[in-house]
Coordinates of N, CA and C in Angstrom, one line a residue:
M13 N -41.7 -78.9 22.8 CA -42.8 -79.1 21.9 C -43.8 -77.9 21.9
F14 N -43.7 -77.8 20.1 CA -45.2 -76.3 19.6 C -46.0 -76.1 20.0
E15 N -46.6 -75.2 20.6 CA -48.2 -75.9 20.6 C -48.9 -74.8 20.1
L16 N -49.9 -75.2 20.1 CA -51.2 -74.0 18.1 C -50.9 -72.7 18.8
R17 N -50.3 -71.5 18.7 CA -51.3 -70.5 19.1 C -52.6 -69.8 19.5
K18 N -53.6 -69.3 20.1 CA -54.5 -68.8 20.6 C -55.2 -68.6 19.5
L19 N -56.1 -67.7 18.8 CA -56.1 -66.3 18.1 C -56.1 -65.5 18.3
P20 N -55.9 -64.6 18.0 CA -55.9 -63.2 18.7 C -56.8 -62.4 17.8
F21 N -58.4 -63.3 18.4 CA -59.5 -62.3 18.2 C -60.1 -62.9 18.6
D22 N -62.4 -63.3 18.4 CA -62.8 -63.2 18.1 C -63.1 -64.1 17.3
P23 N -63.8 -65.7 17.1 CA -63.6 -65.8 15.1 C -65.3 -65.6 15.7
K24 N -66.3 -65.3 16.7 CA -67.0 -65.7 15.6 C -67.6 -64.1 15.5
A25 N -66.9 -63.1 15.6 CA -66.8 -61.7 15.2 C -65.7 -61.1 14.7
N26 N -64.9 -61.4 14.5 CA -63.4 -61.4 12.8 C -64.0 -61.4 12.1
A27 N -64.0 -59.8 10.7 CA -64.0 -58.8 9.7 C -64.0 -60.3 8.6
V28 N -63.3 -60.5 8.3 CA -62.5 -61.2 7.6 C -63.1 -62.5 7.1
V29 N -63.1 -63.4 8.1 CA -63.3 -65.2 7.9 C -64.7 -65.2 9.1
S30 N -65.3 -66.2 8.6 CA -65.9 -67.0 9.4 C -65.3 -67.6 10.9
E31 N -66.2 -67.6 12.0 CA -66.3 -69.1 12.9 C -65.8 -69.8 11.9
E32 N -66.7 -70.4 11.5 CA -66.0 -72.0 10.4 C -65.2 -71.7 9.7
T33 N -64.6 -70.8 9.2 CA -63.3 -71.0 8.3 C -62.4 -71.3 9.7
C34 N -62.5 -70.5 10.8 CA -61.7 -70.5 12.1 C -61.1 -72.0 12.4
S35 N -63.2 -72.3 12.3 CA -62.2 -74.2 12.5 C -61.2 -74.0 12.1
Y36 N -61.9 -74.9 10.7 CA -60.8 -75.7 10.2 C -60.0 -75.4 9.3
H37 N -59.2 -74.0 9.2 CA -57.5 -73.0 8.9 C -57.2 -73.6 10.7
H38 N -58.2 -72.8 11.7 CA -57.1 -72.6 12.7 C -56.6 -73.9 13.5
G39 N -58.3 -74.2 13.6 CA -58.6 -75.8 14.2 C -58.2 -76.4 13.4
K40 N -58.0 -76.9 12.6 CA -57.1 -78.2 12.6 C -56.1 -78.1 11.1
H41 N -56.1 -76.8 10.2 CA -54.7 -77.0 9.0 C -54.0 -76.9 10.1
H42 N -53.9 -74.9 11.0 CA -52.6 -74.6 11.6 C -52.2 -75.7 12.9
Q43 N -53.6 -76.6 13.3 CA -52.8 -77.3 14.4 C -51.9 -78.9 13.8
T44 N -52.5 -79.2 12.5 CA -52.0 -80.1 12.0 C -50.5 -79.6 12.0
Y45 N -49.7 -78.7 10.9 CA -48.8 -78.0 11.4 C -48.2 -78.3 12.3
V46 N -49.2 -77.8 12.7 CA -47.6 -78.1 14.0 C -47.8 -80.1 15.0
N47 N -49.1 -80.0 15.1 CA -49.1 -81.4 15.0 C -47.5 -82.3 14.5
N48 N -47.5 -81.8 12.7 CA -46.2 -82.5 12.1 C -45.1 -82.3 12.8
L49 N -45.0 -80.7 13.1 CA -43.4 -80.8 13.3 C -43.3 -80.9 14.9
N50 N -44.3 -81.2 15.4 CA -43.2 -82.1 16.7 C -43.0 -83.2 16.2
N51 N -43.9 -83.8 15.7 CA -43.0 -85.3 15.3 C -42.1 -85.5 14.1
L52 N -42.0 -84.7 13.5 CA -40.8 -84.2 12.4 C -40.0 -84.2 13.2
I53 N -39.7 -83.1 14.4 CA -37.9 -83.3 14.7 C -38.6 -84.3 16.6
K54 N -38.5 -85.0 16.3 CA -38.3 -85.6 17.2 C -36.7 -86.6 17.1
G55 N -35.7 -86.5 18.3 CA -34.5 -87.1 17.8 C -34.0 -86.8 16.6
T56 N -33.8 -85.2 16.8 CA -33.1 -84.1 15.2 C -32.2 -83.4 15.7
E57 N -31.3 -82.8 15.1 CA -31.0 -81.5 15.7 C -32.2 -80.7 16.5
F58 N -33.0 -80.5 16.0 CA -33.7 -79.7 16.0 C -34.9 -80.3 16.8
E59 N -34.9 -81.3 17.2 CA -35.7 -80.8 18.4 C -35.1 -80.2 20.1
G60 N -36.0 -79.4 20.3 CA -35.7 -78.6 21.6 C -35.6 -77.1 21.2
A61 N -35.5 -77.1 19.3 CA -34.6 -75.4 19.2 C -35.5 -74.8 18.7
S62 N -35.5 -73.5 18.9 CA -36.4 -73.2 18.7 C -37.2 -72.7 17.3
L63 N -38.7 -72.3 17.5 CA -38.9 -71.9 16.1 C -38.3 -72.2 15.3
F64 N -37.5 -70.3 14.6 CA -37.5 -69.3 14.6 C -35.7 -70.2 13.4
D65 N -35.2 -71.1 14.6 CA -34.5 -71.7 14.4 C -34.1 -73.1 13.0
I66 N -35.2 -73.4 13.4 CA -35.5 -74.9 12.6 C -35.7 -73.9 10.9
L67 N -37.3 -72.7 11.2 CA -37.2 -72.1 9.9 C -36.1 -71.7 9.3
V68 N -35.4 -71.5 9.7 CA -33.7 -70.5 8.9 C -32.3 -71.6 8.7
K69 N -33.7 -73.3 9.1 CA -31.8 -73.7 9.6 C -32.1 -75.0 8.8
S70 N -33.8 -75.4 8.4 CA -34.5 -76.2 8.2 C -34.6 -77.0 6.7
S71 N -35.0 -77.9 6.7 CA -35.0 -78.0 4.3 C -36.6 -78.9 4.5
G72 N -36.7 -80.0 3.2 CA -37.9 -80.5 3.5 C -39.0 -80.5 4.4
G73 N -39.2 -81.6 5.2 CA -41.1 -81.8 5.9 C -41.1 -80.6 7.3
V74 N -39.6 -81.1 8.1 CA -39.5 -79.7 9.2 C -38.9 -78.5 8.5
F75 N -38.7 -78.4 7.1 CA -39.4 -76.8 7.2 C -40.4 -76.7 7.1
N76 N -40.7 -77.2 6.2 CA -42.9 -77.0 5.6 C -43.5 -77.0 6.5
N77 N -43.5 -77.9 7.4 CA -44.4 -77.1 8.3 C -44.5 -76.2 9.4
A78 N -42.6 -76.4 10.2 CA -42.1 -75.2 10.5 C -43.2 -73.5 9.6
A79 N -42.8 -73.6 8.8 CA -42.8 -72.4 7.7 C -44.6 -71.9 8.3
Q80 N -44.8 -72.9 7.7 CA -46.2 -73.1 7.9 C -47.2 -72.4 8.9
V81 N -46.3 -73.2 10.1 CA -46.8 -72.3 11.5 C -46.2 -70.8 12.1
Y82 N -45.8 -70.6 11.8 CA -45.2 -68.9 10.9 C -46.0 -67.8 10.4
N83 N -46.3 -68.7 9.1 CA -46.8 -68.3 8.1 C -48.3 -67.3 8.8
H84 N -48.6 -68.7 9.9 CA -50.3 -68.8 10.4 C -50.6 -67.5 11.4
D85 N -49.3 -68.1 11.8 CA -49.3 -67.0 13.2 C -49.5 -65.5 12.9
F86 N -49.2 -65.3 11.7 CA -48.9 -63.6 11.6 C -49.6 -63.0 10.7
Y87 N -50.1 -64.3 9.9 CA -51.2 -64.1 9.5 C -53.1 -63.6 10.3
W88 N -52.8 -64.6 11.4 CA -54.1 -64.5 11.7 C -53.2 -62.9 12.6
D89 N -52.9 -62.3 13.1 CA -51.9 -61.4 13.7 C -53.3 -60.5 12.9
C90 N -52.4 -60.3 11.5 CA -52.6 -59.0 10.4 C -54.3 -58.9 10.1
I91 N -55.2 -60.4 10.7 CA -56.1 -59.6 10.5 C -57.6 -59.8 12.0
A92 N -56.2 -60.0 12.6 CA -57.3 -60.0 14.3 C -57.9 -59.0 14.6
K93 N -58.2 -57.1 13.9 CA -58.8 -56.3 14.3 C -58.3 -55.7 12.6
K94 N -59.8 -54.4 12.6 CA -59.5 -53.2 11.9 C -59.3 -52.1 12.4
S95 N -57.7 -51.7 11.9 CA -56.4 -50.4 13.3 C -56.4 -49.8 11.4
Q96 N -55.6 -48.5 11.9 CA -54.5 -47.3 11.6 C -53.5 -47.5 11.2
M97 N -53.1 -47.6 10.4 CA -51.5 -47.3 9.4 C -50.9 -46.1 9.8
S98 N -49.8 -46.0 10.7 CA -49.1 -45.4 11.3 C -48.3 -44.3 10.4
D99 N -48.3 -43.0 10.3 CA -48.4 -41.9 10.2 C -46.7 -42.5 9.4
E100 N -46.2 -43.4 9.7 CA -44.9 -43.2 9.7 C -44.3 -44.1 8.3
L101 N -45.4 -45.1 8.4 CA -45.6 -46.7 6.7 C -45.8 -45.6 6.0
K102 N -47.4 -45.4 5.9 CA -47.7 -44.7 5.5 C -47.1 -43.5 4.2
A103 N -46.4 -43.2 5.0 CA -45.4 -42.3 3.8 C -45.4 -43.7 3.8
R104 N -43.6 -43.9 4.0 CA -43.1 -45.1 3.3 C -43.4 -45.9 2.8
L105 N -44.5 -46.5 2.2 CA -45.3 -46.7 1.7 C -45.6 -46.0 -0.2
E106 N -46.2 -44.4 0.3 CA -46.4 -44.4 -0.4 C -45.2 -43.5 -1.4
K107 N -44.0 -43.8 -0.4 CA -42.8 -43.4 -1.6 C -42.2 -45.2 -2.0
D108 N -42.3 -45.9 -1.7 CA -41.9 -46.7 -2.8 C -43.1 -48.2 -2.8
I109 N -43.9 -47.7 -2.4 CA -45.4 -48.7 -3.5 C -46.1 -48.1 -3.5
P110 N -45.5 -46.8 -4.3 CA -47.4 -45.6 -4.6 C -48.7 -46.1 -5.0
N111 N -48.7 -47.8 -5.5 CA -49.8 -48.0 -5.6 C -50.0 -49.1 -5.0
F112 N -50.3 -49.2 -3.5 CA -50.4 -50.3 -3.2 C -50.8 -51.1 -2.7
K113 N -52.4 -50.9 -2.7 CA -54.0 -52.3 -2.3 C -54.2 -52.5 -4.6
E114 N -53.0 -52.0 -5.2 CA -53.6 -52.1 -6.0 C -52.6 -53.4 -6.1
E115 N -51.5 -53.0 -6.3 CA -50.2 -54.0 -6.8 C -50.3 -55.4 -5.6
F116 N -50.9 -54.4 -4.0 CA -51.0 -55.9 -3.2 C -52.4 -57.3 -4.2
L117 N -52.7 -56.4 -4.1 CA -54.2 -57.4 -4.1 C -53.8 -58.2 -5.8
K118 N -53.2 -57.2 -6.4 CA -52.9 -57.6 -8.0 C -51.6 -59.5 -7.2
A119 N -51.1 -58.7 -7.0 CA -50.0 -60.5 -6.1 C -50.7 -60.9 -5.1
A120 N -52.0 -61.1 -4.7 CA -52.9 -61.7 -4.3 C -53.2 -62.3 -6.0
T121 N -54.4 -61.7 -5.8 CA -55.3 -62.6 -7.4 C -54.5 -63.8 -7.9
T122 N -53.1 -63.0 -8.5 CA -51.9 -63.3 -10.0 C -51.6 -64.9 -8.4
L123 N -50.9 -64.5 -7.7 CA -50.4 -65.9 -7.1 C -51.0 -67.3 -7.8
F124 N -50.1 -68.6 -8.5 CA -50.7 -69.7 -9.2 C -51.2 -70.4 -7.7
G125 N -51.9 -70.5 -8.2 CA -51.9 -72.1 -6.8 C -51.9 -71.2 -5.6
S126 N -51.3 -72.3 -4.5 CA -51.3 -72.2 -3.1 C -49.5 -71.6 -2.5
G127 N -50.5 -70.0 -1.1 CA -49.3 -69.3 -2.1 C -50.3 -68.5 -1.1
W128 N -49.0 -67.7 -0.8 CA -49.0 -66.3 -0.1 C -48.6 -65.2 -0.6
A129 N -49.0 -63.5 -0.3 CA -48.6 -62.2 -1.1 C -48.3 -61.5 0.8
W130 N -46.6 -60.8 0.1 CA -46.5 -59.9 1.4 C -46.0 -59.6 1.0
L131 N -45.8 -57.5 2.6 CA -44.9 -56.9 2.1 C -44.5 -57.2 3.2
V132 N -42.8 -56.6 2.5 CA -42.1 -57.0 3.0 C -40.8 -55.9 3.6
Y133 N -40.1 -56.3 4.1 CA -38.5 -54.3 4.5 C -37.3 -55.8 4.0
N134 N -36.5 -54.9 3.3 CA -35.9 -55.7 2.4 C -34.2 -54.8 3.2
P135 N -34.3 -55.5 4.2 CA -32.9 -54.5 4.2 C -31.9 -54.4 4.1
K136 N -31.1 -55.5 3.0 CA -30.1 -54.9 1.5 C -30.7 -53.5 0.9
E137 N -31.9 -53.7 1.3 CA -31.5 -52.3 -0.5 C -33.2 -51.1 0.9
D138 N -33.1 -51.3 2.2 CA -33.7 -50.3 2.4 C -35.2 -49.9 1.9
K139 N -35.6 -51.1 1.2 CA -37.0 -50.2 0.6 C -38.3 -51.8 0.8
L140 N -39.8 -51.1 0.9 CA -40.4 -52.0 1.6 C -40.8 -52.1 -0.1
Q141 N -41.8 -53.3 0.0 CA -41.4 -54.2 -1.5 C -42.6 -55.3 -1.4
I142 N -43.1 -55.3 -2.3 CA -44.1 -57.0 -2.3 C -43.3 -58.4 -3.1
V143 N -43.2 -59.6 -2.2 CA -43.3 -60.3 -2.7 C -44.3 -61.9 -2.9
Q144 N -44.2 -62.5 -3.7 CA -45.8 -63.7 -3.2 C -43.7 -65.0 -3.3
T145 N -46.0 -65.6 -2.5 CA -43.7 -67.5 -2.4 C -45.0 -68.4 -3.0
S146 N -44.4 -70.1 -2.9 CA -45.9 -70.4 -3.5 C -45.7 -71.9 -2.1
N147 N -46.8 -71.9 -2.1 CA -46.9 -73.2 -0.3 C -46.1 -73.1 0.8
A148 N -45.5 -73.2 0.5 CA -45.1 -73.2 2.3 C -44.2 -72.4 2.8
Q149 N -43.4 -71.7 1.4 CA -42.3 -70.7 1.4 C -42.6 -69.4 2.4
T150 N -41.6 -68.4 2.4 CA -41.4 -68.1 4.0 C -40.5 -67.0 3.4
P151 N -40.6 -65.4 3.6 CA -39.5 -64.2 2.8 C -38.3 -64.5 3.5
V152 N -38.5 -64.6 4.7 CA -37.7 -65.0 5.9 C -36.3 -65.9 5.6
T153 N -36.6 -66.6 5.0 CA -35.7 -67.7 4.3 C -34.4 -66.6 3.2
D154 N -35.1 -66.4 2.5 CA -34.6 -65.1 2.0 C -33.9 -63.4 2.4
G155 N -34.4 -63.0 4.3 CA -33.9 -62.0 4.5 C -34.7 -61.0 4.5
L156 N -36.0 -61.0 4.0 CA -36.8 -60.5 3.9 C -38.0 -59.9 5.4
V157 N -38.2 -59.0 6.3 CA -39.1 -58.6 7.1 C -40.7 -58.9 6.9
P158 N -41.3 -59.6 6.7 CA -42.0 -60.0 7.0 C -43.5 -58.7 7.6
L159 N -43.9 -58.2 7.3 CA -45.0 -57.7 7.5 C -46.2 -57.0 6.9
L160 N -47.7 -57.7 6.4 CA -48.6 -57.6 6.1 C -48.2 -59.3 5.2
V161 N -48.6 -60.1 5.0 CA -49.0 -61.1 4.4 C -51.1 -61.8 4.1
A162 N -51.6 -61.8 3.1 CA -52.2 -62.6 2.4 C -52.4 -64.1 2.2
D163 N -52.8 -64.6 2.7 CA -52.6 -66.2 3.3 C -53.7 -66.2 2.0
V164 N -53.4 -67.1 0.9 CA -54.2 -67.4 -0.5 C -53.9 -68.9 -0.5
W165 N -54.3 -69.6 0.3 CA -54.3 -71.2 -0.3 C -56.0 -70.6 0.2
E166 N -56.6 -72.2 -0.6 CA -57.8 -72.5 -0.6 C -58.7 -72.8 0.5
H167 N -57.8 -72.6 1.4 CA -59.0 -73.7 3.2 C -58.9 -71.6 3.4
A168 N -57.4 -71.4 3.1 CA -58.6 -69.4 3.4 C -59.9 -69.3 3.3
Y169 N -59.9 -69.5 1.9 CA -60.8 -68.4 1.8 C -62.6 -69.0 1.1
Y170 N -62.6 -70.5 1.0 CA -63.1 -71.2 0.3 C -64.3 -71.6 1.1
V171 N -64.5 -71.6 2.1 CA -65.7 -72.0 3.3 C -66.6 -71.0 2.7
D172 N -66.2 -69.6 2.9 CA -66.7 -68.1 2.7 C -66.9 -67.1 1.5
H173 N -66.0 -68.2 0.7 CA -66.4 -67.8 -1.0 C -66.5 -68.0 -1.8
R174 N -66.4 -69.8 -1.4 CA -65.6 -70.5 -2.8 C -64.6 -70.2 -3.8
N175 N -64.8 -70.5 -4.2 CA -63.1 -69.9 -6.0 C -63.5 -68.9 -5.6
A176 N -64.1 -67.6 -5.6 CA -64.2 -66.1 -5.6 C -62.9 -65.4 -4.4
R177 N -61.5 -65.9 -4.8 CA -60.7 -64.9 -3.7 C -60.3 -63.8 -4.3
P178 N -60.7 -62.8 -5.0 CA -60.8 -61.7 -5.2 C -61.5 -61.1 -4.6
A179 N -62.8 -62.0 -3.8 CA -63.3 -61.2 -3.3 C -63.6 -61.6 -1.9
Y180 N -62.7 -61.9 -0.8 CA -61.8 -62.7 -0.2 C -61.4 -61.1 -0.1
L181 N -60.0 -61.2 -1.0 CA -58.8 -60.2 -0.8 C -59.6 -59.5 -0.5
E182 N -60.3 -58.8 -0.4 CA -60.7 -57.5 -0.9 C -62.0 -57.4 0.4
K183 N -62.2 -57.5 1.1 CA -62.8 -58.1 2.2 C -61.1 -58.1 3.5
L184 N -60.3 -58.7 3.2 CA -59.0 -58.6 3.8 C -57.8 -57.7 4.2
F185 N -58.8 -56.8 2.5 CA -58.3 -55.1 3.0 C -58.3 -54.1 3.4
E186 N -59.9 -55.3 3.7 CA -60.7 -52.7 4.2 C -60.9 -53.4 5.9
N187 N -59.7 -55.2 6.1 CA -59.7 -55.0 7.3 C -58.7 -55.2 8.3
I188 N -57.0 -54.8 7.1 CA -56.0 -55.2 7.8 C -55.9 -54.9 9.5
N189 N -55.1 -54.9 10.0 CA -54.5 -55.2 11.2 C -53.6 -53.9 11.0
W190 N -53.9 -52.7 10.8 CA -52.7 -51.6 10.6 C -52.0 -51.2 11.4
D191 N -52.7 -51.6 13.0 CA -51.7 -51.4 14.5 C -50.9 -52.5 14.6
F192 N -51.3 -54.1 14.4 CA -49.5 -54.3 13.8 C -48.6 -54.7 12.8
V193 N -49.2 -54.6 11.6 CA -48.3 -54.0 10.6 C -47.2 -52.8 10.3
S194 N -47.9 -51.7 11.3 CA -46.8 -50.8 11.6 C -46.0 -51.0 13.3
S195 N -46.2 -51.8 13.7 CA -45.0 -52.4 14.4 C -44.1 -52.8 14.0
A196 N -44.3 -53.9 12.8 CA -43.8 -53.9 12.9 C -42.7 -53.7 11.5
Y197 N -43.7 -52.8 10.5 CA -42.5 -51.8 10.4 C -41.5 -50.7 11.4
E198 N -42.1 -50.8 12.4 CA -40.9 -49.3 14.0 C -39.7 -50.2 13.4
W199 N -39.7 -51.5 14.0 CA -38.6 -52.4 14.5 C -38.5 -53.1 13.1
A200 N -38.5 -53.0 12.3 CA -37.6 -54.0 10.9 C -36.9 -53.3 10.5
P201 N -36.2 -52.3 10.6 CA -35.0 -50.9 9.6 C -34.3 -51.6 11.5
K202 N -34.9 -51.7 12.3 CA -34.0 -51.6 13.5 C -33.5 -52.7 13.8
E203 N -34.6 -53.8 13.5 CA -33.5 -55.3 14.2 C -33.5 -56.0 12.9
G204 N -33.7 -56.0 11.8 CA -34.1 -57.0 10.8 C -34.8 -58.0 10.5
L205 N -33.3 -59.1 11.0 CA -34.3 -60.5 10.6 C -34.9 -60.5 12.5
N206 N -33.5 -60.5 13.7 CA -34.7 -60.1 14.7 C -35.7 -59.9 15.2
S207 N -36.7 -58.5 14.5 CA -37.3 -58.7 15.0 C -38.7 -59.9 13.9
V208 N -37.7 -60.7 13.9 CA -38.8 -62.2 13.2 C -37.8 -63.1 15.2
K209 N -37.2 -63.5 14.9 CA -36.8 -63.3 16.2 C -37.7 -63.3 17.4
F210 N -37.9 -62.2 17.5 CA -38.8 -61.7 19.0 C -39.5 -62.0 19.0
Y211 N -40.6 -61.6 17.7 CA -42.1 -61.7 17.3 C -41.5 -63.2 18.0
V212 N -41.5 -64.3 17.0 CA -41.3 -66.0 17.2 C -41.1 -66.1 18.9
S213 N -40.1 -65.2 19.6 CA -40.7 -66.9 20.6 C -41.1 -64.9 21.5
E214 N -42.2 -64.6 21.6 CA -42.6 -63.8 21.8 C -44.5 -65.5 22.2
L215 N -44.4 -66.0 20.8 CA -45.9 -67.3 20.3 C -44.7 -69.2 21.1
H216 N -44.0 -68.5 20.5 CA -43.4 -69.8 20.7 C -42.3 -70.0 22.1
G217 N -41.8 -69.8 22.8 CA -40.9 -69.4 23.4 C -38.8 -68.7 23.5
G218 N -37.8 -67.9 24.1 CA -36.7 -67.7 23.1 C -36.6 -66.6 23.2
A219 N -36.2 -65.3 22.9 CA -35.3 -65.0 22.9 C -36.8 -63.8 24.2
K220 N -36.4 -62.8 24.4 CA -36.5 -62.1 25.4 C -37.2 -61.2 23.9
S221 N -38.6 -60.1 24.3 CA -39.0 -58.9 23.7 C -38.4 -58.2 23.0
C222 N -38.0 -57.4 22.0 CA -37.0 -56.6 21.3 C -37.7 -55.0 22.7
C223 N -38.8 -54.8 22.5 CA -39.5 -53.1 22.7 C -40.5 -53.9 24.6
G224 N -40.5 -54.8 25.4 CA -41.0 -55.0 25.5 C -42.6 -54.9 25.8
C225 N -43.2 -54.3 24.3 CA -44.9 -54.1 24.6 C -45.1 -55.0 24.1
G226 N -44.8 -56.7 23.3 CA -45.3 -57.8 23.3 C -46.1 -58.2 21.8
C227 N -45.4 -56.6 21.3 CA -45.6 -57.4 19.6 C -44.7 -57.8 19.0
H228 N -43.5 -57.9 19.2 CA -42.1 -58.5 18.8 C -41.7 -59.4 20.2

């Protein structure tokens, strides 16, 4: 049985989202995806499987809920605190995506409907990219390693900003947990999708950490 992860920050003091948003977004939406996943995998080939294996091997409702569990897990870490980007990641962004802030915010703002905007590492091309995914889709199923995500489902920002998605995104960008993103980038070229597997296992059980630091 999967369990809802604890928030990696104090919901009363987060700079991106309010305590009320956390109550609904984490306590209700995220919890519902966990509950749905547990109910859907009962008596199936995925009962007892790791979240990562479910994520990359399932489809339909099972995939939708597994992916939303993972997407939200990752999102909370990306906004856990405001911190500084590593020199290595900064140099790589300047090389691969010189206008990163502008392009990332554009991708998040213009995504139609519900979904996610991601910074990912593409192992096949050895390159950082910005991608959009709709609804529950996640870059992991395309072989891409997530480094940063912005949740642009309305429930992520409507309590705090109503329909002003750009205002929410500006606040998010100014308070990114670059420590977490930089750590994800450090391991992505070394481990590829295994870095995602290690991250998931730290939260939901499974494989051991690749670096022993608890970040993956």
